[in-house]
Amino acid sequence: DGGITQSPKYLFRKEGQNVTLSCEQNLNHDAMYWYRQDPGQGLRLIYYSQIVNDFQKGDIAEGYSVSREKKESFPLTVTSAQKNPTAFYLCASSFTQSGFWNSPLHFGNGTRLTVT
Amino acid sequence: DQQVKQNSPSLSVQEGRISILNCDYTNSMFDYFLWYKKYPAEGPTFLISISSIKDKNEDGRFTVFLNKSAKHLSLHIVPSQPGDSAVYFCAASAGMTGGSNYKLTFGKGTLLTVNP
């Protein structure tokens, strides 16, 4: 079955450590995204990538980094510079179509990161 | 500045009745709107969408209405079932006009509880 796999489901880190969240998709989607969800909040966009080797900052990119070396993979690194890293992180992907976008995002099941 | 607003954090309805979830937006560039459903500890799943050239879109028990002049959309679920109990997110994009390049802006969500 095609889908988006995020691993691990739960992740614990000590403050000051960088941590990388994995996201893999086999949907042949061009675009991939990272969102963050906090309690009582909507999803906020961290980074997105429309094509391999290219990515753009979202609304809350500070303290995060990404890479897009393969179409299928879009790992997110939460660095020690991120002031409030504890959150639920969601990866998504979609088709893109130049000049017209009507492809809903497909989401993975998320990684809950706890930093103490 | 919250561009997509879901002013009701929660809604409770009886099984078989209609559920109406509301969403308001402020950005006049938004031209594509989606509803996502989310269960705890899972990623959101796409439910239904509507483009700004329409005022209604229907899919089974789910209907989305768009009032562009009021910058308001609503999701109707008829009849409501206990399995519909979840958080519903409204999302918007300016992608169809090439504005924001596939970025989605989410509301904070509404928790729907359908009582048997």
CSV table of C-alpha atoms in Angstrom, one decimal:
chain,number,residue,atom,x,y,z
A,1,ASP,CA,0.0,0.0,0.0
A,2,GLY,CA,1.2,3.5,-0.8
A,3,GLY,CA,1.6,5.9,2.0
A,4,ILE,CA,3.7,8.1,4.1
A,5,THR,CA,5.8,6.6,6.9
A,6,GLN,CA,7.1,8.6,9.8
A,7,SER,CA,9.4,7.1,12.3
A,8,PRO,CA,9.7,6.8,15.2
A,9,LYS,CA,6.2,7.4,16.6
A,10,TYR,CA,7.6,8.7,19.9
A,11,LEU,CA,10.9,10.3,20.4
A,12,PHE,CA,12.6,11.6,23.5
A,13,ARG,CA,15.6,13.8,23.6
A,14,LYS,CA,17.6,15.9,26.1
A,15,GLU,CA,17.7,19.6,25.7
A,16,GLY,CA,20.6,20.8,23.6
A,17,GLN,CA,20.7,17.7,21.3
A,18,ASN,CA,19.8,17.8,17.7
A,19,VAL,CA,17.3,15.2,16.5
A,20,THR,CA,16.2,14.0,13.1
A,21,LEU,CA,12.7,12.9,12.2
A,22,SER,CA,12.3,10.6,9.3
A,23,CYS,CA,9.6,10.8,6.6
A,24,GLU,CA,9.4,8.5,3.6
A,25,GLN,CA,6.7,8.3,1.0
A,26,ASN,CA,6.0,5.9,-1.8
A,27,LEU,CA,3.2,7.8,-3.4
A,28,ASN,CA,5.4,9.3,-6.1
A,29,HIS,CA,4.5,12.7,-4.9
A,30,ASP,CA,6.6,15.6,-5.9
A,31,ALA,CA,6.0,17.9,-3.0
A,32,MET,CA,6.7,17.2,0.7
A,33,TYR,CA,5.9,19.2,3.8
A,34,TRP,CA,6.6,19.3,7.5
A,35,TYR,CA,4.0,20.7,9.9
A,36,ARG,CA,4.0,21.1,13.6
A,37,GLN,CA,0.9,20.7,15.8
A,38,ASP,CA,0.7,22.1,19.4
A,39,PRO,CA,-2.2,21.5,21.7
A,40,GLY,CA,-5.2,23.7,20.8
A,41,GLN,CA,-3.4,24.9,17.7
A,42,GLY,CA,-3.7,24.3,14.0
A,43,LEU,CA,-1.0,22.9,11.9
A,44,ARG,CA,1.8,25.3,11.2
A,45,LEU,CA,4.1,24.8,8.2
A,46,ILE,CA,7.8,24.4,9.0
A,47,TYR,CA,9.4,23.6,5.6
A,48,TYR,CA,8.2,22.4,2.2
A,49,SER,CA,9.9,21.1,-0.9
A,50,GLN,CA,8.3,21.0,-4.3
A,51,ILE,CA,11.2,19.1,-6.0
A,52,VAL,CA,14.3,17.2,-5.2
A,53,ASN,CA,17.3,19.4,-4.0
A,54,ASP,CA,15.0,22.4,-3.4
A,55,PHE,CA,13.0,23.5,-0.3
A,56,GLN,CA,11.5,26.6,1.1
A,57,LYS,CA,10.9,27.9,4.6
A,58,GLY,CA,7.4,27.8,5.9
A,59,ASP,CA,6.0,30.0,8.6
A,60,ILE,CA,8.0,28.7,11.6
A,61,ALA,CA,11.3,27.5,10.1
A,62,GLU,CA,13.6,28.9,12.8
A,63,GLY,CA,15.5,26.2,14.6
A,64,TYR,CA,14.8,23.5,12.0
A,65,SER,CA,16.6,22.2,8.9
A,66,VAL,CA,15.7,19.9,6.1
A,67,SER,CA,17.1,18.1,3.1
A,68,ARG,CA,15.6,16.6,0.0
A,69,GLU,CA,18.2,14.4,-1.6
A,70,LYS,CA,15.6,11.9,-2.8
A,71,LYS,CA,12.1,12.3,-4.1
A,72,GLU,CA,10.9,9.8,-1.5
A,73,SER,CA,12.5,11.2,1.6
A,74,PHE,CA,12.3,14.5,3.5
A,75,PRO,CA,14.0,14.3,6.9
A,76,LEU,CA,13.5,17.1,9.4
A,77,THR,CA,16.2,18.0,11.9
A,78,VAL,CA,15.1,19.8,15.1
A,79,THR,CA,18.2,21.7,16.3
A,80,SER,CA,19.1,22.9,19.7
A,81,ALA,CA,18.2,26.4,18.5
A,82,GLN,CA,14.5,25.5,18.4
A,83,LYS,CA,13.2,27.1,21.6
A,84,ASN,CA,10.1,24.9,22.1
A,85,PRO,CA,10.8,21.7,20.3
A,86,THR,CA,8.3,19.5,22.2
A,87,ALA,CA,5.4,19.0,19.7
A,88,PHE,CA,3.6,16.6,17.4
A,89,TYR,CA,5.3,16.7,14.0
A,90,LEU,CA,3.5,15.8,10.8
A,91,CYS,CA,5.0,15.1,7.4
A,92,ALA,CA,2.8,15.3,4.3
A,93,SER,CA,3.1,15.0,0.5
A,94,SER,CA,1.2,15.9,-2.6
A,95,PHE,CA,1.3,16.0,-6.3
A,96,THR,CA,1.9,19.3,-7.8
A,97,GLN,CA,0.8,20.6,-11.2
A,98,SER,CA,2.3,23.7,-12.6
A,99,GLY,CA,-0.2,26.6,-12.5
A,100,PHE,CA,-2.9,24.6,-10.9
A,101,TRP,CA,-3.0,22.9,-7.6
A,102,ASN,CA,-5.8,20.6,-6.6
A,103,SER,CA,-4.0,17.8,-4.9
A,104,PRO,CA,-4.9,17.3,-1.2
A,105,LEU,CA,-2.0,16.7,1.1
A,106,HIS,CA,-1.6,13.2,2.4
A,107,PHE,CA,-0.3,13.0,5.9
A,108,GLY,CA,1.8,10.5,7.8
A,109,ASN,CA,0.8,9.5,11.3
A,110,GLY,CA,3.2,11.8,13.0
A,111,THR,CA,6.1,11.8,15.4
A,112,ARG,CA,5.6,13.0,19.0
A,113,LEU,CA,8.8,14.6,20.1
A,114,THR,CA,9.4,15.3,23.8
A,115,VAL,CA,12.5,17.3,24.8
A,116,THR,CA,13.3,17.5,28.5
B,1,ASP,CA,-2.6,37.1,12.4
B,2,GLN,CA,-4.8,34.1,12.0
B,3,GLN,CA,-5.9,33.8,8.4
B,4,VAL,CA,-8.2,30.8,8.9
B,5,LYS,CA,-10.4,30.8,11.9
B,6,GLN,CA,-12.5,28.0,13.5
B,7,ASN,CA,-14.2,29.8,16.3
B,8,SER,CA,-15.9,26.8,17.9
B,9,PRO,CA,-13.3,24.6,19.7
B,10,SER,CA,-15.9,21.9,20.2
B,11,LEU,CA,-19.3,20.7,19.0
B,12,SER,CA,-21.5,18.0,20.3
B,13,VAL,CA,-24.4,16.5,18.4
B,14,GLN,CA,-26.7,13.5,18.6
B,15,GLU,CA,-26.3,10.5,16.3
B,16,GLY,CA,-28.4,10.9,13.2
B,17,ARG,CA,-28.6,14.7,13.5
B,18,ILE,CA,-26.8,17.2,11.3
B,19,SER,CA,-23.3,18.5,12.3
B,20,ILE,CA,-22.3,21.9,11.0
B,21,LEU,CA,-18.7,23.0,11.4
B,22,ASN,CA,-17.8,26.6,10.5
B,23,CYS,CA,-14.7,28.3,9.2
B,24,ASP,CA,-13.9,31.9,8.4
B,25,TYR,CA,-10.9,33.3,6.5
B,26,THR,CA,-9.5,36.7,6.0
B,27,ASN,CA,-7.1,36.3,3.1
B,28,SER,CA,-8.9,37.2,-0.1
B,29,MET,CA,-6.3,35.4,-2.2
B,30,PHE,CA,-7.4,32.0,-0.8
B,31,ASP,CA,-9.2,30.1,-3.6
B,32,TYR,CA,-9.1,26.5,-2.6
B,33,PHE,CA,-10.5,25.1,0.7
B,34,LEU,CA,-10.2,21.7,2.3
B,35,TRP,CA,-11.5,19.9,5.3
B,36,TYR,CA,-9.4,17.4,7.1
B,37,LYS,CA,-10.4,15.0,9.8
B,38,LYS,CA,-8.0,13.9,12.5
B,39,TYR,CA,-8.1,11.2,15.2
B,40,PRO,CA,-5.8,11.4,18.2
B,41,ALA,CA,-2.2,10.4,17.6
B,42,GLU,CA,-2.8,10.1,13.8
B,43,GLY,CA,-2.2,12.3,10.8
B,44,PRO,CA,-5.1,14.2,9.3
B,45,THR,CA,-7.0,12.6,6.5
B,46,PHE,CA,-8.5,14.5,3.6
B,47,LEU,CA,-12.3,14.7,3.7
B,48,ILE,CA,-13.6,17.1,1.1
B,49,SER,CA,-12.5,20.2,-0.8
B,50,ILE,CA,-14.0,23.1,-2.8
B,51,SER,CA,-12.6,25.6,-5.2
B,52,SER,CA,-13.7,29.3,-5.3
B,53,ILE,CA,-15.5,28.8,-8.5
B,54,LYS,CA,-18.1,26.7,-6.7
B,55,ASP,CA,-20.4,27.4,-3.8
B,56,LYS,CA,-21.1,23.8,-2.9
B,57,ASN,CA,-19.5,20.4,-3.1
B,58,GLU,CA,-21.0,17.2,-1.9
B,59,ASP,CA,-19.6,13.8,-1.2
B,60,GLY,CA,-21.9,11.3,0.4
B,61,ARG,CA,-22.8,12.5,3.9
B,62,PHE,CA,-20.4,15.4,3.6
B,63,THR,CA,-21.2,18.8,2.0
B,64,VAL,CA,-19.1,21.9,2.0
B,65,PHE,CA,-20.6,25.3,1.4
B,66,LEU,CA,-18.6,28.3,0.4
B,67,ASN,CA,-19.8,31.9,0.8
B,68,LYS,CA,-17.0,34.0,-0.8
B,69,SER,CA,-18.6,37.4,-0.1
B,70,ALA,CA,-18.7,36.5,3.6
B,71,LYS,CA,-15.3,34.7,3.5
B,72,HIS,CA,-17.0,31.8,5.2
B,73,LEU,CA,-17.3,28.1,4.6
B,74,SER,CA,-19.0,25.3,6.4
B,75,LEU,CA,-19.0,21.5,6.5
B,76,HIS,CA,-22.3,19.7,6.9
B,77,ILE,CA,-22.4,16.1,8.0
B,78,VAL,CA,-25.7,14.4,7.6
B,79,PRO,CA,-26.5,12.1,9.3
B,80,SER,CA,-23.8,12.3,12.0
B,81,GLN,CA,-22.4,9.0,13.2
B,82,PRO,CA,-20.3,8.2,16.3
B,83,GLY,CA,-17.4,7.3,14.1
B,84,ASP,CA,-17.4,10.9,12.9
B,85,SER,CA,-16.1,12.0,16.3
B,86,ALA,CA,-12.8,13.6,15.6
B,87,VAL,CA,-11.1,17.0,15.2
B,88,TYR,CA,-12.0,18.7,12.0
B,89,PHE,CA,-9.5,21.2,10.4
B,90,CYS,CA,-10.4,23.7,7.8
B,91,ALA,CA,-7.5,24.6,5.5
B,92,ALA,CA,-7.1,27.1,2.7
B,93,SER,CA,-4.7,27.8,-0.1
B,94,ALA,CA,-4.0,30.4,-2.7
B,95,GLY,CA,-2.5,27.7,-4.9
B,96,MET,CA,-4.9,27.9,-7.8
B,97,THR,CA,-3.9,31.4,-8.6
B,98,GLY,CA,-0.2,30.5,-8.1
B,99,GLY,CA,0.0,32.7,-5.0
B,100,SER,CA,1.4,30.5,-2.3
B,101,ASN,CA,2.7,27.5,-4.2
B,102,TYR,CA,0.8,24.7,-2.6
B,103,LYS,CA,1.0,25.9,1.0
B,104,LEU,CA,-2.0,25.2,3.2
B,105,THR,CA,-3.0,27.4,6.1
B,106,PHE,CA,-4.9,25.6,8.7
B,107,GLY,CA,-7.4,26.6,11.3
B,108,LYS,CA,-7.1,25.5,14.9
B,109,GLY,CA,-9.7,22.7,14.5
B,110,THR,CA,-13.1,21.9,16.0
B,111,LEU,CA,-13.6,18.8,18.1
B,112,LEU,CA,-16.8,17.1,17.0
B,113,THR,CA,-18.4,14.6,19.4
B,114,VAL,CA,-21.3,12.5,18.1
B,115,ASN,CA,-23.2,10.9,20.9
B,116,PRO,CA,-25.0,7.6,20.4
